[in-house]
mmCIF file of C-alpha atoms in Angstrom:
data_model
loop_
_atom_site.group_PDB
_atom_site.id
_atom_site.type_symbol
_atom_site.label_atom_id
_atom_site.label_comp_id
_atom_site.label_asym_id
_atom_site.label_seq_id
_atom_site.Cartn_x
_atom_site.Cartn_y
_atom_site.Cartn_z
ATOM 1 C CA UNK X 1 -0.459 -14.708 -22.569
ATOM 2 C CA UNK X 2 1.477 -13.195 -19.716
ATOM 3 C CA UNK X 3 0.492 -9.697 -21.014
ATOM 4 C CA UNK X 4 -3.367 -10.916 -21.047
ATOM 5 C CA UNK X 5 -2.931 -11.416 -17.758
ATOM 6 C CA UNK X 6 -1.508 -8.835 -16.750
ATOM 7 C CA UNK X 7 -4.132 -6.604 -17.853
ATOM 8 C CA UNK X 8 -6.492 -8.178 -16.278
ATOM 9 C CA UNK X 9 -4.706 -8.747 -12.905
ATOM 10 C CA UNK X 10 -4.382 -4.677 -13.043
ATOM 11 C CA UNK X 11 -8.105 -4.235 -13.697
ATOM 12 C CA UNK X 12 -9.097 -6.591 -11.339
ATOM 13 C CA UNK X 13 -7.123 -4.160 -8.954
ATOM 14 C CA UNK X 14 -8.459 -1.269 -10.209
ATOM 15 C CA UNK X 15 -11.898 -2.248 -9.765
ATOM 16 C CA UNK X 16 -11.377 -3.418 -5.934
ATOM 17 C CA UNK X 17 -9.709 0.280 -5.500
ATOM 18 C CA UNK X 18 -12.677 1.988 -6.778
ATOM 19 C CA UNK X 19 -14.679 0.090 -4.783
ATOM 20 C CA UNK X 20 -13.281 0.736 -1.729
ATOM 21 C CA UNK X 21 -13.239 4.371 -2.312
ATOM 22 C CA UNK X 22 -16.953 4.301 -3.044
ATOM 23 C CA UNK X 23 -17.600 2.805 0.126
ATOM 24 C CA UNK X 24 -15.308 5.188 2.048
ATOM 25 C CA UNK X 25 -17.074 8.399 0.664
ATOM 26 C CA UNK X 26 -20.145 6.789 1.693
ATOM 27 C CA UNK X 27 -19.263 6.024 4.865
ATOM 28 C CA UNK X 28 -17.642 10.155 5.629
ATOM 29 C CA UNK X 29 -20.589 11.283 4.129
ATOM 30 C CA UNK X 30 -23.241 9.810 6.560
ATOM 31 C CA UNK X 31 -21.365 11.980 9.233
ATOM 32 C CA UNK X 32 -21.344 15.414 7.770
ATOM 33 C CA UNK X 33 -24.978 15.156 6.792
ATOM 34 C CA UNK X 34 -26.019 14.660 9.998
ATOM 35 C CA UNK X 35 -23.352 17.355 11.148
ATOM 36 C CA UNK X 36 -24.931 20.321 8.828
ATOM 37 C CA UNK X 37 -28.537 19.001 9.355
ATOM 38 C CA UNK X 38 -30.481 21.169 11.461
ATOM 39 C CA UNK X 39 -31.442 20.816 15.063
ATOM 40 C CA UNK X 40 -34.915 19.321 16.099
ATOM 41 C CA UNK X 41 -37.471 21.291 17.659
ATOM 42 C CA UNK X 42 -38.577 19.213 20.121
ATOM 43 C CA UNK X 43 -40.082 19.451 23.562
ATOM 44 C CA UNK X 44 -39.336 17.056 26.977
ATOM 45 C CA UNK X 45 -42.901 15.674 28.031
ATOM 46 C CA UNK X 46 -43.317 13.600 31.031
ATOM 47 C CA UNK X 47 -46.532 12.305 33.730
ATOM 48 C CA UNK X 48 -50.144 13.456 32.326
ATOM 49 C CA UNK X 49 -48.529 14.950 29.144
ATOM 50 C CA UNK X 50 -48.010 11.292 27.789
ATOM 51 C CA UNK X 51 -50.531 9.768 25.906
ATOM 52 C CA UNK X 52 -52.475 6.960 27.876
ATOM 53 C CA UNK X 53 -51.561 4.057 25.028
ATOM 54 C CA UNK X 54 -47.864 5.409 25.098
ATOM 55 C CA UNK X 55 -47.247 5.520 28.968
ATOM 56 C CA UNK X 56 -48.351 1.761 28.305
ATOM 57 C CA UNK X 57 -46.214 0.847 25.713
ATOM 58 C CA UNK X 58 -43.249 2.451 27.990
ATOM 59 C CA UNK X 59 -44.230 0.259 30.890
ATOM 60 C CA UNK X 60 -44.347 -2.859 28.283
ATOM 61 C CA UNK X 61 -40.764 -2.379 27.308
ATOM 62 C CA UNK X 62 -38.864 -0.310 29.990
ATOM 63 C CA UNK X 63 -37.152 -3.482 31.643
ATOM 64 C CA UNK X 64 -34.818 -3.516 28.287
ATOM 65 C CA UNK X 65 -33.651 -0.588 26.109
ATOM 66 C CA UNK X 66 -36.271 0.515 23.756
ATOM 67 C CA UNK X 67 -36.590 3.349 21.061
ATOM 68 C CA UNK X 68 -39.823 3.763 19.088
ATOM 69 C CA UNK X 69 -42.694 6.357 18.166
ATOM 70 C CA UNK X 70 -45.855 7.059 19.010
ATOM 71 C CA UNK X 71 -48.331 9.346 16.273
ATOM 72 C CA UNK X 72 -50.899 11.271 17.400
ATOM 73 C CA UNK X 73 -52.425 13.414 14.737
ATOM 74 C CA UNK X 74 -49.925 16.428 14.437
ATOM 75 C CA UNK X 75 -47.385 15.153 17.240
ATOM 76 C CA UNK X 76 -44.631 12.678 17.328
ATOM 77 C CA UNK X 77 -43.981 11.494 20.392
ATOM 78 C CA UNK X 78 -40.671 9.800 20.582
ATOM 79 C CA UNK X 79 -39.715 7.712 23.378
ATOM 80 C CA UNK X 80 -36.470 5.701 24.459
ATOM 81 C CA UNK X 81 -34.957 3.702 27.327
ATOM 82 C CA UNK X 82 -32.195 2.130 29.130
ATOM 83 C CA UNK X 83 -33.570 -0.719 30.565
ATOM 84 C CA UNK X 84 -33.595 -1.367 34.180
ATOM 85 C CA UNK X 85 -31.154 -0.842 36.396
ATOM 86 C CA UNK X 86 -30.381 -1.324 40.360
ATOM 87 C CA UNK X 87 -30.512 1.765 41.527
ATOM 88 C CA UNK X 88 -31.536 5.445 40.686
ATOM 89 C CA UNK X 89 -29.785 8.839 39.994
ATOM 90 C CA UNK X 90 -29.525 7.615 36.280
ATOM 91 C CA UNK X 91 -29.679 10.665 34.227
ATOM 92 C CA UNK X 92 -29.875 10.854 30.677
ATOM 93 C CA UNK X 93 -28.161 13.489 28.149
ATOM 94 C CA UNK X 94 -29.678 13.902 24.536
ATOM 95 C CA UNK X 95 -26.000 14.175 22.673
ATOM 96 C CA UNK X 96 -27.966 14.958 18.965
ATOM 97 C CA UNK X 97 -31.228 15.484 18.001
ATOM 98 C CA UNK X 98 -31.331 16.150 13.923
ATOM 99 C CA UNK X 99 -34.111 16.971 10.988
ATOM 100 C CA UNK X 100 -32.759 15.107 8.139
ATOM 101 C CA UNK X 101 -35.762 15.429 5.971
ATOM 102 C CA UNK X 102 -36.706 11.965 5.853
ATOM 103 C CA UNK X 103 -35.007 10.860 8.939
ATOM 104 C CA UNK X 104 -34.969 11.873 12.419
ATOM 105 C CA UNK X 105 -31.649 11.232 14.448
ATOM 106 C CA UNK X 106 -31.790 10.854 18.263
ATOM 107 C CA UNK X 107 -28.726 10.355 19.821
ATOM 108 C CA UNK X 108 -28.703 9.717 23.991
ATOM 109 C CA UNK X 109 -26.179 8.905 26.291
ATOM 110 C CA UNK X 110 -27.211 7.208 29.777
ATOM 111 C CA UNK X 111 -25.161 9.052 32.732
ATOM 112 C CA UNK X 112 -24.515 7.005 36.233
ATOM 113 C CA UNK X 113 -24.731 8.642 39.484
ATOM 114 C CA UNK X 114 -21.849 10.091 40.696
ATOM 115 C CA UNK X 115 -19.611 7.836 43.372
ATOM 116 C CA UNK X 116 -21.062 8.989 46.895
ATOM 117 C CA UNK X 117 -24.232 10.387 45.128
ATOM 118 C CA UNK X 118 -27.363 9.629 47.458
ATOM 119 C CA UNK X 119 -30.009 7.680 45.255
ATOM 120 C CA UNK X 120 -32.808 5.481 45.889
ATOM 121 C CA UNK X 121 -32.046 1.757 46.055
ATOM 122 C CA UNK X 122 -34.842 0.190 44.150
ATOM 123 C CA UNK X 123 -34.551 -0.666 40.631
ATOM 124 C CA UNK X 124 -35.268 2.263 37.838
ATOM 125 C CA UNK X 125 -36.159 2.481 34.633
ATOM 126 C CA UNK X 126 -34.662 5.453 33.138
ATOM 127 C CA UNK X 127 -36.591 6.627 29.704
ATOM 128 C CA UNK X 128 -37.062 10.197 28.011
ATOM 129 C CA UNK X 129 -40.135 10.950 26.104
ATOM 130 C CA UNK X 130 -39.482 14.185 23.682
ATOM 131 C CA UNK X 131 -42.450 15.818 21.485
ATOM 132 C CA UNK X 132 -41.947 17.067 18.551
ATOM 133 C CA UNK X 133 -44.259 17.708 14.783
ATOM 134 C CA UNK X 134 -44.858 14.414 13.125
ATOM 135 C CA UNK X 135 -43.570 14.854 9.679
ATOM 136 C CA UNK X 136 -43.515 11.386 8.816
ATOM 137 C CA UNK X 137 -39.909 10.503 9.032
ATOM 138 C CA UNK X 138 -38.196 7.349 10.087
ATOM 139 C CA UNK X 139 -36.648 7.668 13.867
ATOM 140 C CA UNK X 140 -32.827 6.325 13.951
ATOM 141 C CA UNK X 141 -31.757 5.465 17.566
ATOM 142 C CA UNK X 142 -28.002 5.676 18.732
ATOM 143 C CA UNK X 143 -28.861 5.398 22.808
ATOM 144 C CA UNK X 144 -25.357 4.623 24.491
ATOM 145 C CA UNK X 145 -24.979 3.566 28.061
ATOM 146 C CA UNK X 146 -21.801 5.191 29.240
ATOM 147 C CA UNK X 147 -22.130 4.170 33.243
ATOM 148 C CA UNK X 148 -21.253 0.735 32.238
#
């Protein structure tokens, strides 16, 4: 009996192993894809280059962060935001932008004024609109604010 369950208590642990490894390799994976995918070829629009319903959209949502898409035959428009914030001099730096096939990556980091930096003191909205081919693919958003 003690045998029995021995055997089992040592595929029981087996299993949970395997399991965890599976996830791990998963996991590791995700980051070297996106590591040997290729750059996006994309283009920084702002004012009369944004579509009417978009610039909309962007005013709808720019008092919290926002990330979302806007097709227009051909073109992808893809904008994001920080949300507001008291002052300006906010810039932002796009950290990865990646062609995965069926996913596009945008990665964006939100950058504070320097200390002693003149800015404006009303409220801003800081947001990036980039243009690039629609090819159908899903957007994935990883927009960090690193002045907090």
């Amino acid at each position: 009996m003690r045998r029995r369950w021995r055997r089992l208590l040592t595929l029981f642990i087996a299993i949970i192993f395997t399991c965890a490894a599976c996830g791990s390799a998963e996991e590791s994976g995700a980051g070297e894809d996106e590591a040997a995918a290729p750059d996006l070829s994309y283009e920084i629009v702002s004012g009369d280059q944004v579509p009417q319903k978009l610039s909309e959209k962007i005013l709808q949502e720019q008092g919290e962060k926002f990330g979302f898409s806007y097709r227009n035959g051909e073109d992808l428009y893809i904008a994001f935001g920080f949300g507001q914030k008291e002052t300006g001099g906010y810039s932002i730096q796009i950290t990865a932008a990646k062609d995965m096939g069926n996913k596009i990556l945008i990665e964006a980091h939100l950058i504070a004024p320097q200390a002693g930096e003149v800015v404006s003191q009303s409220a801003s909205y800081p947001y990036m609109v980039l243009l690039t081919k629609d090819t159908g693919a899903e957007i994935q958003f990883r927009l960090k604010d690193v002045s907090q």
